[in-house]
Amino acid sequence: MSREYAVLSGADLLYKTAGFDGETVTETVPLSDGKTLLVAGEDPGQAELLQKLREAEETISAKELFLSNMSHDMRTPMNAIMGMTTLAERHIDEKARVADALSKIEVASGHLLSLINNVLDMSRINSGRMKIDEQRFSIGDLLHDLTILSKPLVEQKKHDFILDTEGVTTENYLGDALRLRQIYINIISNAAKYTEDGGVIRVTVSDEESDSGEKDRRILVFRCTDNGIGMTKEFLGRIYDPFERVNNTTVSKIEGTGLGMSIVKRIIDVMGGEIRIDSAPGQGTDVLIRIPLRAEEQGGVPEGLSGKRFLILEGDEKASERYRRILGKDGIPFTRVSSVADALDALADADVNGTKYDLAVIGQSLTDGGDKLDVAAYLAKAAPSLPMVLVSEDNWEDIEYRAERCGIRAFVPIPFFRLTLEKVLSDVSSDSRDADGGSEFPDLTGRRILLAEDNLINREIALEILGMTGAQIDAAENGEEAVRLYESADPGAYTVILMDVQMPVMNGYEATGRIRSSKRADAATVPIYAMTANTFAEDVARAKDAGMDGHIAKPIDINALMQVLRKARG
């Protein structure tokens, strides 16, 4: 029996293969455009052909659904941005109305940027172009970032957020910290969003031995549990599908791209890890993620701590126990006080006995209350020569200006671990330099910055921000012009070069190569940073390979840019 096919639209025959003789139709396959494929006859290859046709149809349907959802999700924040911009223009003289509009524009812009990043991530993952970077990172810094990023949503919904790190035995790893942060923040954000106000979210982080047999391999274990609305077994079966979201009246107003869990699963797979999700309606959700990483050898006690004495101001007993466990185990002498009054008594006693303290650590809380920065300012007056370190869960960029004015010399993020704490104590107690005295914008008066940026609006924004430092800014519209400006200036003239990557005539990588290969005295030492919208791990690696000292992502994070300028200033 011969194999015959016909494609029909309604009752009208649009296409018929030669020899179709009206034999019994053995299969009908609906197509996405409303047509129907009729299959007649028997053939060994028929089943395979039908399977391919069905897969093609599913792919087309998935793409159509993807584009439909994308259109909706992108138009929602865009509508907010455009609408609030119009309102701000119409009420330009009403400061409160304009401030409110700008605040909402910032929120909508962040949501739109998140969606764009997720879509780009999906594209790179699907095409096999996503690479996992392997750089040294501290688990303490990673977890501190998580608490800072999670804090707004958690506080907004009045959740009790608990972070348990008692099971962490290894502090430094080699791996892709940005991807890990992306995974973890997505899980925590989901827990916060899908838990009703006043809920409990517990994050437990630990590490354990790997069964790979390699001594330097560890399994980083992340667990997030909540008492939220939970998910059905049916939804759990498709939770990793793009644009899948819990859909009920409780969460109908929750914003999200619906791409997060799909990206999380694929990144974890690329990392060689595993994820397990247990959930039931009304019983919350439990997410367990295990990722193998290469652990760095843990260092010993820094030499700079030898013979030093420290004063720890901390009223919280759990935090105090952590100091005792870390410093006491390594034989580092310290005195712990729980109030400002006790701190002043300890300083007076040490002065009388001739056993002065080399450094004071101001912790998260004191029994007699008071703002920790006010405490620092008070101690700075009582003991002007005593260096101070702040240990806090605050975002350093938010408090840096005031902290430095109060005499704080360094910052240790919470949660803190042995290596980070002891290194900071060693560096500060051994360092006789004056405190920066800083500013939100470092004073670069008399310095020159070379900015290479081809986009007029981006160049205008960068010039405005950089101008607040007092530096002289030389702007170039492409890489070739940037090289020309560099070569025409005296060696050492530029404090830093900020280089866009995608520019006409000559791109940023080529321009950096030209600068590094020149025979000028400062060719190898002038700081060059990529300032670009190319933000994937391979883009950061390519900037490094091109001879750049670092990478600043667009949209520009002003705090990150200022940190680069402080570092370049020296």
PDB file of N, CA and C in Angstrom, residues 464-558:
ATOM      1  N   GLU A 464      28.491  63.289  33.216  1.00  0.00           N
ATOM      2  CA  GLU A 464      27.835  63.935  34.352  1.00  0.00           C
ATOM      3  C   GLU A 464      28.260  63.267  35.661  1.00  0.00           C
ATOM      4  N   ILE A 465      28.276  61.933  35.674  1.00  0.00           N
ATOM      5  CA  ILE A 465      28.649  61.203  36.892  1.00  0.00           C
ATOM      6  C   ILE A 465      30.115  61.428  37.234  1.00  0.00           C
ATOM      7  N   LEU A 466      30.972  61.258  36.231  1.00  0.00           N
ATOM      8  CA  LEU A 466      32.413  61.410  36.467  1.00  0.00           C
ATOM      9  C   LEU A 466      32.776  62.838  36.861  1.00  0.00           C
ATOM     10  N   GLY A 467      32.013  63.806  36.334  1.00  0.00           N
ATOM     11  CA  GLY A 467      32.289  65.212  36.636  1.00  0.00           C
ATOM     12  C   GLY A 467      32.135  65.534  38.108  1.00  0.00           C
ATOM     13  N   MET A 468      31.340  64.719  38.828  1.00  0.00           N
ATOM     14  CA  MET A 468      31.126  64.966  40.262  1.00  0.00           C
ATOM     15  C   MET A 468      32.368  64.677  41.089  1.00  0.00           C
ATOM     16  N   THR A 469      33.365  64.044  40.494  1.00  0.00           N
ATOM     17  CA  THR A 469      34.609  63.748  41.217  1.00  0.00           C
ATOM     18  C   THR A 469      35.608  64.898  41.126  1.00  0.00           C
ATOM     19  N   GLY A 470      35.333  65.868  40.246  1.00  0.00           N
ATOM     20  CA  GLY A 470      36.255  66.984  40.066  1.00  0.00           C
ATOM     21  C   GLY A 470      37.367  66.698  39.084  1.00  0.00           C
ATOM     22  N   ALA A 471      37.358  65.512  38.488  1.00  0.00           N
ATOM     23  CA  ALA A 471      38.421  65.145  37.541  1.00  0.00           C
ATOM     24  C   ALA A 471      38.192  65.803  36.185  1.00  0.00           C
ATOM     25  N   GLN A 472      39.268  65.953  35.417  1.00  0.00           N
ATOM     26  CA  GLN A 472      39.168  66.400  34.031  1.00  0.00           C
ATOM     27  C   GLN A 472      38.855  65.176  33.167  1.00  0.00           C
ATOM     28  N   ILE A 473      37.817  65.256  32.340  1.00  0.00           N
ATOM     29  CA  ILE A 473      37.384  64.113  31.542  1.00  0.00           C
ATOM     30  C   ILE A 473      37.690  64.369  30.071  1.00  0.00           C
ATOM     31  N   ASP A 474      38.459  63.492  29.451  1.00  0.00           N
ATOM     32  CA  ASP A 474      38.697  63.540  28.012  1.00  0.00           C
ATOM     33  C   ASP A 474      37.853  62.445  27.374  1.00  0.00           C
ATOM     34  N   ALA A 475      36.943  62.820  26.474  1.00  0.00           N
ATOM     35  CA  ALA A 475      36.002  61.857  25.890  1.00  0.00           C
ATOM     36  C   ALA A 475      36.368  61.533  24.451  1.00  0.00           C
ATOM     37  N   ALA A 476      36.268  60.252  24.116  1.00  0.00           N
ATOM     38  CA  ALA A 476      36.527  59.783  22.756  1.00  0.00           C
ATOM     39  C   ALA A 476      35.282  59.059  22.241  1.00  0.00           C
ATOM     40  N   GLU A 477      35.004  59.158  20.940  1.00  0.00           N
ATOM     41  CA  GLU A 477      33.804  58.559  20.354  1.00  0.00           C
ATOM     42  C   GLU A 477      34.057  57.162  19.813  1.00  0.00           C
ATOM     43  N   ASN A 478      35.307  56.741  19.744  1.00  0.00           N
ATOM     44  CA  ASN A 478      35.625  55.385  19.288  1.00  0.00           C
ATOM     45  C   ASN A 478      37.005  54.994  19.808  1.00  0.00           C
ATOM     46  N   GLY A 479      37.363  53.734  19.597  1.00  0.00           N
ATOM     47  CA  GLY A 479      38.627  53.238  20.127  1.00  0.00           C
ATOM     48  C   GLY A 479      39.841  53.902  19.527  1.00  0.00           C
ATOM     49  N   GLU A 480      39.781  54.206  18.243  1.00  0.00           N
ATOM     50  CA  GLU A 480      40.926  54.834  17.581  1.00  0.00           C
ATOM     51  C   GLU A 480      41.197  56.212  18.168  1.00  0.00           C
ATOM     52  N   GLU A 481      40.129  56.976  18.408  1.00  0.00           N
ATOM     53  CA  GLU A 481      40.291  58.301  19.002  1.00  0.00           C
ATOM     54  C   GLU A 481      40.818  58.187  20.434  1.00  0.00           C
ATOM     55  N   ALA A 482      40.388  57.158  21.155  1.00  0.00           N
ATOM     56  CA  ALA A 482      40.866  56.949  22.525  1.00  0.00           C
ATOM     57  C   ALA A 482      42.364  56.676  22.533  1.00  0.00           C
ATOM     58  N   VAL A 483      42.821  55.845  21.610  1.00  0.00           N
ATOM     59  CA  VAL A 483      44.254  55.549  21.512  1.00  0.00           C
ATOM     60  C   VAL A 483      45.029  56.818  21.185  1.00  0.00           C
ATOM     61  N   ARG A 484      44.477  57.623  20.292  1.00  0.00           N
ATOM     62  CA  ARG A 484      45.151  58.868  19.894  1.00  0.00           C
ATOM     63  C   ARG A 484      45.267  59.822  21.079  1.00  0.00           C
ATOM     64  N   LEU A 485      44.202  59.954  21.869  1.00  0.00           N
ATOM     65  CA  LEU A 485      44.249  60.819  23.048  1.00  0.00           C
ATOM     66  C   LEU A 485      45.264  60.305  24.056  1.00  0.00           C
ATOM     67  N   TYR A 486      45.290  58.994  24.244  1.00  0.00           N
ATOM     68  CA  TYR A 486      46.241  58.394  25.187  1.00  0.00           C
ATOM     69  C   TYR A 486      47.672  58.656  24.748  1.00  0.00           C
ATOM     70  N   GLU A 487      47.964  58.445  23.463  1.00  0.00           N
ATOM     71  CA  GLU A 487      49.336  58.591  22.972  1.00  0.00           C
ATOM     72  C   GLU A 487      49.800  60.039  22.940  1.00  0.00           C
ATOM     73  N   SER A 488      48.844  60.957  22.848  1.00  0.00           N
ATOM     74  CA  SER A 488      49.229  62.379  22.798  1.00  0.00           C
ATOM     75  C   SER A 488      49.424  62.979  24.194  1.00  0.00           C
ATOM     76  N   ALA A 489      48.968  62.269  25.216  1.00  0.00           N
ATOM     77  CA  ALA A 489      49.124  62.765  26.591  1.00  0.00           C
ATOM     78  C   ALA A 489      50.454  62.285  27.164  1.00  0.00           C
ATOM     79  N   ASP A 490      50.924  62.962  28.201  1.00  0.00           N
ATOM     80  CA  ASP A 490      52.163  62.557  28.855  1.00  0.00           C
ATOM     81  C   ASP A 490      51.973  61.217  29.571  1.00  0.00           C
ATOM     82  N   PRO A 491      53.006  60.411  29.677  1.00  0.00           N
ATOM     83  CA  PRO A 491      52.903  59.154  30.431  1.00  0.00           C
ATOM     84  C   PRO A 491      52.430  59.423  31.858  1.00  0.00           C
ATOM     85  N   GLY A 492      51.476  58.637  32.318  1.00  0.00           N
ATOM     86  CA  GLY A 492      50.944  58.812  33.662  1.00  0.00           C
ATOM     87  C   GLY A 492      49.893  59.893  33.771  1.00  0.00           C
ATOM     88  N   ALA A 493      49.509  60.491  32.630  1.00  0.00           N
ATOM     89  CA  ALA A 493      48.543  61.588  32.674  1.00  0.00           C
ATOM     90  C   ALA A 493      47.163  61.114  33.114  1.00  0.00           C
ATOM     91  N   TYR A 494      46.790  59.892  32.708  1.00  0.00           N
ATOM     92  CA  TYR A 494      45.444  59.405  33.006  1.00  0.00           C
ATOM     93  C   TYR A 494      45.433  58.521  34.246  1.00  0.00           C
ATOM     94  N   THR A 495      44.549  58.855  35.173  1.00  0.00           N
ATOM     95  CA  THR A 495      44.366  58.051  36.380  1.00  0.00           C
ATOM     96  C   THR A 495      43.694  56.732  36.033  1.00  0.00           C
ATOM     97  N   VAL A 496      42.770  56.754  35.083  1.00  0.00           N
ATOM     98  CA  VAL A 496      42.057  55.550  34.664  1.00  0.00           C
ATOM     99  C   VAL A 496      41.479  55.775  33.266  1.00  0.00           C
ATOM    100  N   ILE A 497      41.348  54.676  32.515  1.00  0.00           N
ATOM    101  CA  ILE A 497      40.700  54.711  31.198  1.00  0.00           C
ATOM    102  C   ILE A 497      39.455  53.846  31.274  1.00  0.00           C
ATOM    103  N   LEU A 498      38.294  54.424  30.948  1.00  0.00           N
ATOM    104  CA  LEU A 498      37.023  53.709  30.933  1.00  0.00           C
ATOM    105  C   LEU A 498      36.657  53.451  29.479  1.00  0.00           C
ATOM    106  N   MET A 499      36.599  52.178  29.092  1.00  0.00           N
ATOM    107  CA  MET A 499      36.530  51.801  27.683  1.00  0.00           C
ATOM    108  C   MET A 499      35.244  51.037  27.352  1.00  0.00           C
ATOM    109  N   ASP A 500      34.409  51.639  26.503  1.00  0.00           N
ATOM    110  CA  ASP A 500      33.283  50.880  25.969  1.00  0.00           C
ATOM    111  C   ASP A 500      33.858  49.783  25.082  1.00  0.00           C
ATOM    112  N   VAL A 501      33.088  48.751  24.834  1.00  0.00           N
ATOM    113  CA  VAL A 501      33.589  47.620  24.043  1.00  0.00           C
ATOM    114  C   VAL A 501      33.151  47.713  22.596  1.00  0.00           C
ATOM    115  N   GLN A 502      31.861  47.893  22.367  1.00  0.00           N
ATOM    116  CA  GLN A 502      31.341  47.944  20.999  1.00  0.00           C
ATOM    117  C   GLN A 502      31.334  49.380  20.504  1.00  0.00           C
ATOM    118  N   MET A 503      32.335  49.715  19.704  1.00  0.00           N
ATOM    119  CA  MET A 503      32.455  51.065  19.148  1.00  0.00           C
ATOM    120  C   MET A 503      32.845  50.970  17.681  1.00  0.00           C
ATOM    121  N   PRO A 504      32.478  51.973  16.885  1.00  0.00           N
ATOM    122  CA  PRO A 504      32.874  51.971  15.469  1.00  0.00           C
ATOM    123  C   PRO A 504      34.366  52.257  15.315  1.00  0.00           C
ATOM    124  N   VAL A 505      34.856  52.057  14.116  1.00  0.00           N
ATOM    125  CA  VAL A 505      36.243  52.305  13.731  1.00  0.00           C
ATOM    126  C   VAL A 505      37.199  51.325  14.419  1.00  0.00           C
ATOM    127  N   MET A 506      37.206  51.338  15.752  1.00  0.00           N
ATOM    128  CA  MET A 506      38.033  50.398  16.517  1.00  0.00           C
ATOM    129  C   MET A 506      37.316  50.099  17.829  1.00  0.00           C
ATOM    130  N   ASN A 507      37.118  48.802  18.133  1.00  0.00           N
ATOM    131  CA  ASN A 507      36.403  48.473  19.359  1.00  0.00           C
ATOM    132  C   ASN A 507      37.308  48.570  20.581  1.00  0.00           C
ATOM    133  N   GLY A 508      36.702  48.398  21.765  1.00  0.00           N
ATOM    134  CA  GLY A 508      37.439  48.588  23.009  1.00  0.00           C
ATOM    135  C   GLY A 508      38.538  47.571  23.240  1.00  0.00           C
ATOM    136  N   TYR A 509      38.323  46.325  22.788  1.00  0.00           N
ATOM    137  CA  TYR A 509      39.350  45.308  22.954  1.00  0.00           C
ATOM    138  C   TYR A 509      40.593  45.662  22.135  1.00  0.00           C
ATOM    139  N   GLU A 510      40.371  46.061  20.891  1.00  0.00           N
ATOM    140  CA  GLU A 510      41.491  46.422  20.012  1.00  0.00           C
ATOM    141  C   GLU A 510      42.223  47.649  20.550  1.00  0.00           C
ATOM    142  N   ALA A 511      41.440  48.629  21.028  1.00  0.00           N
ATOM    143  CA  ALA A 511      42.058  49.849  21.559  1.00  0.00           C
ATOM    144  C   ALA A 511      42.910  49.527  22.788  1.00  0.00           C
ATOM    145  N   THR A 512      42.408  48.646  23.641  1.00  0.00           N
ATOM    146  CA  THR A 512      43.178  48.242  24.826  1.00  0.00           C
ATOM    147  C   THR A 512      44.464  47.537  24.417  1.00  0.00           C
ATOM    148  N   GLY A 513      44.354  46.666  23.405  1.00  0.00           N
ATOM    149  CA  GLY A 513      45.543  45.973  22.908  1.00  0.00           C
ATOM    150  C   GLY A 513      46.589  46.947  22.387  1.00  0.00           C
ATOM    151  N   ARG A 514      46.126  47.985  21.671  1.00  0.00           N
ATOM    152  CA  ARG A 514      47.056  48.999  21.140  1.00  0.00           C
ATOM    153  C   ARG A 514      47.757  49.741  22.269  1.00  0.00           C
ATOM    154  N   ILE A 515      46.987  50.063  23.320  1.00  0.00           N
ATOM    155  CA  ILE A 515      47.567  50.794  24.447  1.00  0.00           C
ATOM    156  C   ILE A 515      48.585  49.919  25.184  1.00  0.00           C
ATOM    157  N   ARG A 516      48.203  48.675  25.458  1.00  0.00           N
ATOM    158  CA  ARG A 516      49.091  47.778  26.194  1.00  0.00           C
ATOM    159  C   ARG A 516      50.361  47.448  25.414  1.00  0.00           C
ATOM    160  N   SER A 517      50.287  47.429  24.092  1.00  0.00           N
ATOM    161  CA  SER A 517      51.457  47.061  23.282  1.00  0.00           C
ATOM    162  C   SER A 517      52.327  48.252  22.902  1.00  0.00           C
ATOM    163  N   SER A 518      51.888  49.468  23.309  1.00  0.00           N
ATOM    164  CA  SER A 518      52.707  50.639  23.001  1.00  0.00           C
ATOM    165  C   SER A 518      53.956  50.640  23.875  1.00  0.00           C
ATOM    166  N   LYS A 519      54.927  51.424  23.518  1.00  0.00           N
ATOM    167  CA  LYS A 519      56.203  51.442  24.230  1.00  0.00           C
ATOM    168  C   LYS A 519      56.287  52.540  25.276  1.00  0.00           C
ATOM    169  N   ARG A 520      55.141  53.120  25.607  1.00  0.00           N
ATOM    170  CA  ARG A 520      55.120  54.184  26.612  1.00  0.00           C
ATOM    171  C   ARG A 520      55.396  53.618  28.006  1.00  0.00           C
ATOM    172  N   ALA A 521      55.877  54.453  28.883  1.00  0.00           N
ATOM    173  CA  ALA A 521      56.267  54.001  30.220  1.00  0.00           C
ATOM    174  C   ALA A 521      55.086  53.474  31.031  1.00  0.00           C
ATOM    175  N   ASP A 522      53.869  53.996  30.770  1.00  0.00           N
ATOM    176  CA  ASP A 522      52.710  53.586  31.558  1.00  0.00           C
ATOM    177  C   ASP A 522      51.809  52.597  30.823  1.00  0.00           C
ATOM    178  N   ALA A 523      52.283  52.041  29.715  1.00  0.00           N
ATOM    179  CA  ALA A 523      51.450  51.161  28.889  1.00  0.00           C
ATOM    180  C   ALA A 523      50.917  49.957  29.660  1.00  0.00           C
ATOM    181  N   ALA A 524      51.738  49.406  30.511  1.00  0.00           N
ATOM    182  CA  ALA A 524      51.332  48.191  31.232  1.00  0.00           C
ATOM    183  C   ALA A 524      50.640  48.491  32.550  1.00  0.00           C
ATOM    184  N   THR A 525      50.715  49.744  33.019  1.00  0.00           N
ATOM    185  CA  THR A 525      50.219  50.047  34.361  1.00  0.00           C
ATOM    186  C   THR A 525      48.974  50.922  34.392  1.00  0.00           C
ATOM    187  N   VAL A 526      48.675  51.675  33.334  1.00  0.00           N
ATOM    188  CA  VAL A 526      47.499  52.543  33.357  1.00  0.00           C
ATOM    189  C   VAL A 526      46.251  51.673  33.509  1.00  0.00           C
ATOM    190  N   PRO A 527      45.417  51.952  34.525  1.00  0.00           N
ATOM    191  CA  PRO A 527      44.212  51.136  34.732  1.00  0.00           C
ATOM    192  C   PRO A 527      43.209  51.323  33.587  1.00  0.00           C
ATOM    193  N   ILE A 528      42.752  50.215  33.011  1.00  0.00           N
ATOM    194  CA  ILE A 528      41.757  50.241  31.938  1.00  0.00           C
ATOM    195  C   ILE A 528      40.598  49.343  32.342  1.00  0.00           C
ATOM    196  N   TYR A 529      39.403  49.897  32.356  1.00  0.00           N
ATOM    197  CA  TYR A 529      38.219  49.123  32.735  1.00  0.00           C
ATOM    198  C   TYR A 529      37.207  49.132  31.598  1.00  0.00           C
ATOM    199  N   ALA A 530      36.668  47.962  31.302  1.00  0.00           N
ATOM    200  CA  ALA A 530      35.569  47.873  30.345  1.00  0.00           C
ATOM    201  C   ALA A 530      34.327  48.461  31.012  1.00  0.00           C
ATOM    202  N   MET A 531      33.632  49.336  30.313  1.00  0.00           N
ATOM    203  CA  MET A 531      32.368  49.891  30.819  1.00  0.00           C
ATOM    204  C   MET A 531      31.342  49.640  29.716  1.00  0.00           C
ATOM    205  N   THR A 532      30.634  48.502  29.837  1.00  0.00           N
ATOM    206  CA  THR A 532      29.895  47.988  28.696  1.00  0.00           C
ATOM    207  C   THR A 532      28.632  47.257  29.108  1.00  0.00           C
ATOM    208  N   ALA A 533      27.723  47.113  28.129  1.00  0.00           N
ATOM    209  CA  ALA A 533      26.490  46.344  28.348  1.00  0.00           C
ATOM    210  C   ALA A 533      26.707  44.861  28.093  1.00  0.00           C
ATOM    211  N   ASN A 534      27.899  44.473  27.653  1.00  0.00           N
ATOM    212  CA  ASN A 534      28.233  43.050  27.490  1.00  0.00           C
ATOM    213  C   ASN A 534      28.599  42.506  28.867  1.00  0.00           C
ATOM    214  N   THR A 535      27.673  41.783  29.481  1.00  0.00           N
ATOM    215  CA  THR A 535      27.822  41.481  30.908  1.00  0.00           C
ATOM    216  C   THR A 535      27.911  40.000  31.239  1.00  0.00           C
ATOM    217  N   PHE A 536      28.010  39.130  30.237  1.00  0.00           N
ATOM    218  CA  PHE A 536      28.098  37.707  30.536  1.00  0.00           C
ATOM    219  C   PHE A 536      29.494  37.347  31.033  1.00  0.00           C
ATOM    220  N   ALA A 537      29.597  36.155  31.638  1.00  0.00           N
ATOM    221  CA  ALA A 537      30.879  35.732  32.226  1.00  0.00           C
ATOM    222  C   ALA A 537      31.982  35.727  31.179  1.00  0.00           C
ATOM    223  N   GLU A 538      31.644  35.289  29.952  1.00  0.00           N
ATOM    224  CA  GLU A 538      32.669  35.253  28.907  1.00  0.00           C
ATOM    225  C   GLU A 538      33.088  36.656  28.478  1.00  0.00           C
ATOM    226  N   ASP A 539      32.178  37.651  28.652  1.00  0.00           N
ATOM    227  CA  ASP A 539      32.536  39.039  28.329  1.00  0.00           C
ATOM    228  C   ASP A 539      33.532  39.576  29.355  1.00  0.00           C
ATOM    229  N   VAL A 540      33.309  39.228  30.621  1.00  0.00           N
ATOM    230  CA  VAL A 540      34.243  39.631  31.677  1.00  0.00           C
ATOM    231  C   VAL A 540      35.608  38.995  31.427  1.00  0.00           C
ATOM    232  N   ALA A 541      35.582  37.707  31.035  1.00  0.00           N
ATOM    233  CA  ALA A 541      36.842  36.999  30.767  1.00  0.00           C
ATOM    234  C   ALA A 541      37.551  37.592  29.552  1.00  0.00           C
ATOM    235  N   ARG A 542      36.782  37.960  28.527  1.00  0.00           N
ATOM    236  CA  ARG A 542      37.395  38.522  27.322  1.00  0.00           C
ATOM    237  C   ARG A 542      38.044  39.871  27.621  1.00  0.00           C
ATOM    238  N   ALA A 543      37.393  40.670  28.491  1.00  0.00           N
ATOM    239  CA  ALA A 543      37.979  41.958  28.871  1.00  0.00           C
ATOM    240  C   ALA A 543      39.320  41.744  29.574  1.00  0.00           C
ATOM    241  N   LYS A 544      39.351  40.742  30.433  1.00  0.00           N
ATOM    242  CA  LYS A 544      40.590  40.433  31.136  1.00  0.00           C
ATOM    243  C   LYS A 544      41.667  39.969  30.166  1.00  0.00           C
ATOM    244  N   ASP A 545      41.279  39.110  29.218  1.00  0.00           N
ATOM    245  CA  ASP A 545      42.235  38.611  28.223  1.00  0.00           C
ATOM    246  C   ASP A 545      42.776  39.727  27.334  1.00  0.00           C
ATOM    247  N   ALA A 546      41.949  40.769  27.128  1.00  0.00           N
ATOM    248  CA  ALA A 546      42.373  41.886  26.273  1.00  0.00           C
ATOM    249  C   ALA A 546      43.347  42.817  26.982  1.00  0.00           C
ATOM    250  N   GLY A 547      43.528  42.609  28.297  1.00  0.00           N
ATOM    251  CA  GLY A 547      44.459  43.453  29.049  1.00  0.00           C
ATOM    252  C   GLY A 547      43.786  44.460  29.946  1.00  0.00           C
ATOM    253  N   MET A 548      42.459  44.331  30.122  1.00  0.00           N
ATOM    254  CA  MET A 548      41.742  45.262  30.987  1.00  0.00           C
ATOM    255  C   MET A 548      41.853  44.824  32.438  1.00  0.00           C
ATOM    256  N   ASP A 549      41.742  45.798  33.348  1.00  0.00           N
ATOM    257  CA  ASP A 549      41.887  45.524  34.777  1.00  0.00           C
ATOM    258  C   ASP A 549      40.576  45.120  35.431  1.00  0.00           C
ATOM    259  N   GLY A 550      39.462  45.348  34.770  1.00  0.00           N
ATOM    260  CA  GLY A 550      38.176  45.021  35.377  1.00  0.00           C
ATOM    261  C   GLY A 550      37.043  45.306  34.428  1.00  0.00           C
ATOM    262  N   HIS A 551      35.821  45.145  34.940  1.00  0.00           N
ATOM    263  CA  HIS A 551      34.618  45.214  34.110  1.00  0.00           C
ATOM    264  C   HIS A 551      33.520  45.930  34.888  1.00  0.00           C
ATOM    265  N   ILE A 552      32.945  46.974  34.311  1.00  0.00           N
ATOM    266  CA  ILE A 552      31.832  47.705  34.914  1.00  0.00           C
ATOM    267  C   ILE A 552      30.624  47.548  33.994  1.00  0.00           C
ATOM    268  N   ALA A 553      29.543  46.978  34.515  1.00  0.00           N
ATOM    269  CA  ALA A 553      28.375  46.676  33.687  1.00  0.00           C
ATOM    270  C   ALA A 553      27.472  47.900  33.530  1.00  0.00           C
ATOM    271  N   LYS A 554      26.842  47.975  32.361  1.00  0.00           N
ATOM    272  CA  LYS A 554      25.777  48.952  32.131  1.00  0.00           C
ATOM    273  C   LYS A 554      24.444  48.228  32.266  1.00  0.00           C
ATOM    274  N   PRO A 555      23.405  48.895  32.804  1.00  0.00           N
ATOM    275  CA  PRO A 555      23.380  50.263  33.312  1.00  0.00           C
ATOM    276  C   PRO A 555      24.393  50.441  34.446  1.00  0.00           C
ATOM    277  N   ILE A 556      25.000  51.610  34.490  1.00  0.00           N
ATOM    278  CA  ILE A 556      26.115  51.857  35.403  1.00  0.00           C
ATOM    279  C   ILE A 556      25.655  51.860  36.849  1.00  0.00           C
ATOM    280  N   ASP A 557      26.319  51.061  37.669  1.00  0.00           N
ATOM    281  CA  ASP A 557      26.143  51.082  39.111  1.00  0.00           C
ATOM    282  C   ASP A 557      27.122  52.134  39.639  1.00  0.00           C
ATOM    283  N   ILE A 558      26.592  53.262  40.096  1.00  0.00           N
ATOM    284  CA  ILE A 558      27.447  54.388  40.497  1.00  0.00           C
ATOM    285  C   ILE A 558      28.399  53.987  41.622  1.00  0.00           C
TER     286      ILE A 558
END
